[in-house]
PDB file of C-alpha atoms in Angstrom:
ATOM      1  CA  UNK A   1      97.411  66.627 102.786  1.00  0.00           C
ATOM      2  CA  UNK A   2     100.851  65.932 101.306  1.00  0.00           C
ATOM      3  CA  UNK A   3     103.901  68.024 102.154  1.00  0.00           C
ATOM      4  CA  UNK A   4     103.860  69.373  98.594  1.00  0.00           C
ATOM      5  CA  UNK A   5     100.207  70.420  98.979  1.00  0.00           C
ATOM      6  CA  UNK A   6     101.046  72.073 102.295  1.00  0.00           C
ATOM      7  CA  UNK A   7     103.918  74.031 100.720  1.00  0.00           C
ATOM      8  CA  UNK A   8     101.579  75.304  97.985  1.00  0.00           C
ATOM      9  CA  UNK A   9      98.883  76.177 100.534  1.00  0.00           C
ATOM     10  CA  UNK A  10     101.478  78.015 102.649  1.00  0.00           C
ATOM     11  CA  UNK A  11     102.609  80.178  99.732  1.00  0.00           C
ATOM     12  CA  UNK A  12      98.976  80.855  98.755  1.00  0.00           C
ATOM     13  CA  UNK A  13      98.358  81.908 102.371  1.00  0.00           C
ATOM     14  CA  UNK A  14     101.042  84.589 101.954  1.00  0.00           C
ATOM     15  CA  UNK A  15      99.071  86.209  99.157  1.00  0.00           C
ATOM     16  CA  UNK A  16      95.739  86.031 100.981  1.00  0.00           C
ATOM     17  CA  UNK A  17      97.182  87.007 104.402  1.00  0.00           C
ATOM     18  CA  UNK A  18      95.794  83.762 105.864  1.00  0.00           C
ATOM     19  CA  UNK A  19      97.751  83.635 109.127  1.00  0.00           C
ATOM     20  CA  UNK A  20      95.539  80.812 110.473  1.00  0.00           C
ATOM     21  CA  UNK A  21      96.681  78.510 107.643  1.00  0.00           C
ATOM     22  CA  UNK A  22     100.342  79.255 108.373  1.00  0.00           C
ATOM     23  CA  UNK A  23      99.793  78.640 112.107  1.00  0.00           C
ATOM     24  CA  UNK A  24      98.679  75.117 111.269  1.00  0.00           C
ATOM     25  CA  UNK A  25     101.888  74.368 109.378  1.00  0.00           C
ATOM     26  CA  UNK A  26     104.541  75.685 111.805  1.00  0.00           C
ATOM     27  CA  UNK A  27     105.691  73.520 114.734  1.00  0.00           C
ATOM     28  CA  UNK A  28     105.780  74.999 118.249  1.00  0.00           C
ATOM     29  CA  UNK A  29     109.557  74.420 118.390  1.00  0.00           C
ATOM     30  CA  UNK A  30     110.212  75.751 114.853  1.00  0.00           C
ATOM     31  CA  UNK A  31     113.606  77.344 114.104  1.00  0.00           C
ATOM     32  CA  UNK A  32     114.619  79.169 110.973  1.00  0.00           C
ATOM     33  CA  UNK A  33     116.376  81.932 109.088  1.00  0.00           C
ATOM     34  CA  UNK A  34     114.149  84.551 107.471  1.00  0.00           C
ATOM     35  CA  UNK A  35     114.594  86.191 104.073  1.00  0.00           C
ATOM     36  CA  UNK A  36     115.892  89.203 106.017  1.00  0.00           C
ATOM     37  CA  UNK A  37     118.794  87.090 107.311  1.00  0.00           C
ATOM     38  CA  UNK A  38     117.545  86.815 110.906  1.00  0.00           C
ATOM     39  CA  UNK A  39     117.092  83.793 113.159  1.00  0.00           C
ATOM     40  CA  UNK A  40     113.369  83.310 113.799  1.00  0.00           C
ATOM     41  CA  UNK A  41     111.083  81.116 115.887  1.00  0.00           C
ATOM     42  CA  UNK A  42     107.393  80.264 115.471  1.00  0.00           C
ATOM     43  CA  UNK A  43     106.035  83.431 117.082  1.00  0.00           C
ATOM     44  CA  UNK A  44     108.335  85.600 114.957  1.00  0.00           C
ATOM     45  CA  UNK A  45     107.208  83.822 111.761  1.00  0.00           C
ATOM     46  CA  UNK A  46     103.560  84.433 112.640  1.00  0.00           C
ATOM     47  CA  UNK A  47     104.279  88.030 113.643  1.00  0.00           C
ATOM     48  CA  UNK A  48     105.922  88.602 110.250  1.00  0.00           C
ATOM     49  CA  UNK A  49     102.762  87.351 108.477  1.00  0.00           C
ATOM     50  CA  UNK A  50     100.444  89.396 110.707  1.00  0.00           C
ATOM     51  CA  UNK A  51     102.472  92.549 109.985  1.00  0.00           C
ATOM     52  CA  UNK A  52     102.528  92.072 106.205  1.00  0.00           C
ATOM     53  CA  UNK A  53     100.686  94.993 104.546  1.00  0.00           C
ATOM     54  CA  UNK A  54     101.618  94.139 100.943  1.00  0.00           C
ATOM     55  CA  UNK A  55      98.944  93.524  98.286  1.00  0.00           C
ATOM     56  CA  UNK A  56      99.584  90.420  96.181  1.00  0.00           C
ATOM     57  CA  UNK A  57      98.595  89.776  92.556  1.00  0.00           C
ATOM     58  CA  UNK A  58     100.134  86.329  92.892  1.00  0.00           C
ATOM     59  CA  UNK A  59     102.126  84.264  95.378  1.00  0.00           C
ATOM     60  CA  UNK A  60     103.056  80.860  93.996  1.00  0.00           C
ATOM     61  CA  UNK A  61     105.709  78.201  94.233  1.00  0.00           C
ATOM     62  CA  UNK A  62     107.387  77.833  90.854  1.00  0.00           C
ATOM     63  CA  UNK A  63     109.439  74.784  91.724  1.00  0.00           C
ATOM     64  CA  UNK A  64     109.293  72.218  94.526  1.00  0.00           C
ATOM     65  CA  UNK A  65     111.478  69.207  95.224  1.00  0.00           C
ATOM     66  CA  UNK A  66     110.409  66.909  98.068  1.00  0.00           C
ATOM     67  CA  UNK A  67     112.974  64.437  99.434  1.00  0.00           C
ATOM     68  CA  UNK A  68     111.852  61.924 102.033  1.00  0.00           C
ATOM     69  CA  UNK A  69     114.213  60.808 104.800  1.00  0.00           C
ATOM     70  CA  UNK A  70     112.342  57.815 106.168  1.00  0.00           C
ATOM     71  CA  UNK A  71     108.580  57.925 106.771  1.00  0.00           C
ATOM     72  CA  UNK A  72     108.553  60.890 109.177  1.00  0.00           C
ATOM     73  CA  UNK A  73     110.908  63.538 107.744  1.00  0.00           C
ATOM     74  CA  UNK A  74     110.711  65.448 104.468  1.00  0.00           C
ATOM     75  CA  UNK A  75     112.987  68.188 103.166  1.00  0.00           C
ATOM     76  CA  UNK A  76     111.529  70.519 100.564  1.00  0.00           C
ATOM     77  CA  UNK A  77     113.640  72.806  98.412  1.00  0.00           C
ATOM     78  CA  UNK A  78     111.863  75.272  96.228  1.00  0.00           C
ATOM     79  CA  UNK A  79     111.468  78.600  94.533  1.00  0.00           C
ATOM     80  CA  UNK A  80     108.599  80.957  95.288  1.00  0.00           C
ATOM     81  CA  UNK A  81     107.585  84.085  93.407  1.00  0.00           C
ATOM     82  CA  UNK A  82     105.489  86.933  94.785  1.00  0.00           C
ATOM     83  CA  UNK A  83     104.153  89.778  92.633  1.00  0.00           C
ATOM     84  CA  UNK A  84     102.193  92.753  93.902  1.00  0.00           C
ATOM     85  CA  UNK A  85     102.613  96.134  95.509  1.00  0.00           C
ATOM     86  CA  UNK A  86     103.828  97.320  98.880  1.00  0.00           C
ATOM     87  CA  UNK A  87     101.920  99.485 101.339  1.00  0.00           C
ATOM     88  CA  UNK A  88     103.747 102.429  99.698  1.00  0.00           C
ATOM     89  CA  UNK A  89     102.101 101.505  96.366  1.00  0.00           C
ATOM     90  CA  UNK A  90     105.388 100.486  94.730  1.00  0.00           C
ATOM     91  CA  UNK A  91     105.243  97.337  92.621  1.00  0.00           C
ATOM     92  CA  UNK A  92     107.389  94.337  93.512  1.00  0.00           C
ATOM     93  CA  UNK A  93     108.363  91.072  91.853  1.00  0.00           C
ATOM     94  CA  UNK A  94     110.273  88.950  94.369  1.00  0.00           C
ATOM     95  CA  UNK A  95     111.779  85.495  94.046  1.00  0.00           C
ATOM     96  CA  UNK A  96     112.888  83.366  96.991  1.00  0.00           C
ATOM     97  CA  UNK A  97     114.758  80.085  97.325  1.00  0.00           C
ATOM     98  CA  UNK A  98     113.914  78.066 100.414  1.00  0.00           C
ATOM     99  CA  UNK A  99     114.576  74.848 102.286  1.00  0.00           C
ATOM    100  CA  UNK A 100     111.866  73.595 104.652  1.00  0.00           C
ATOM    101  CA  UNK A 101     112.188  70.565 106.917  1.00  0.00           C
ATOM    102  CA  UNK A 102     108.919  68.825 107.805  1.00  0.00           C
ATOM    103  CA  UNK A 103     108.322  66.145 110.435  1.00  0.00           C
ATOM    104  CA  UNK A 104     105.311  63.907 110.943  1.00  0.00           C
ATOM    105  CA  UNK A 105     104.084  64.419 114.513  1.00  0.00           C
ATOM    106  CA  UNK A 106     100.888  62.933 115.882  1.00  0.00           C
ATOM    107  CA  UNK A 107      99.712  62.061 112.379  1.00  0.00           C
ATOM    108  CA  UNK A 108     100.266  65.590 111.050  1.00  0.00           C
ATOM    109  CA  UNK A 109     103.090  67.137 109.008  1.00  0.00           C
ATOM    110  CA  UNK A 110     104.643  70.195 110.694  1.00  0.00           C
ATOM    111  CA  UNK A 111     107.441  72.457 109.467  1.00  0.00           C
ATOM    112  CA  UNK A 112     110.215  72.287 112.063  1.00  0.00           C
ATOM    113  CA  UNK A 113     112.936  74.308 110.284  1.00  0.00           C
ATOM    114  CA  UNK A 114     113.256  76.690 107.345  1.00  0.00           C
ATOM    115  CA  UNK A 115     115.755  78.903 105.578  1.00  0.00           C
ATOM    116  CA  UNK A 116     114.681  81.479 102.996  1.00  0.00           C
ATOM    117  CA  UNK A 117     116.868  83.583 100.706  1.00  0.00           C
ATOM    118  CA  UNK A 118     115.584  86.396  98.517  1.00  0.00           C
ATOM    119  CA  UNK A 119     117.356  86.156  95.159  1.00  0.00           C
ATOM    120  CA  UNK A 120     115.374  88.787  93.204  1.00  0.00           C
ATOM    121  CA  UNK A 121     113.341  91.882  93.997  1.00  0.00           C
TER     122      UNK A 121
END
């Protein structure tokens, strides 16, 4: 699976609450900054997904740019859009910009770092 395919599968996993899919993408030593402006590690990323009670009509990447840095490192910048309703029933339409850094380890791409900013919603 290409890094681009993995990014699209990751965003789709948000909408379907597929924590197992996300677990397969995030490295054990992952570091990042969440859309809430907090430093996060792998367990905190997974905890965030497990605690998500929103209902999604759609969760899709609208734009992805993959830049390779040698054969083992890829940086992806993109825009993701999520539409649905919260556990309170209120509708949302959120847009995020993100940068994910992926590294090939043991024949598998893993996300080692990420920064997400909510720009709408």
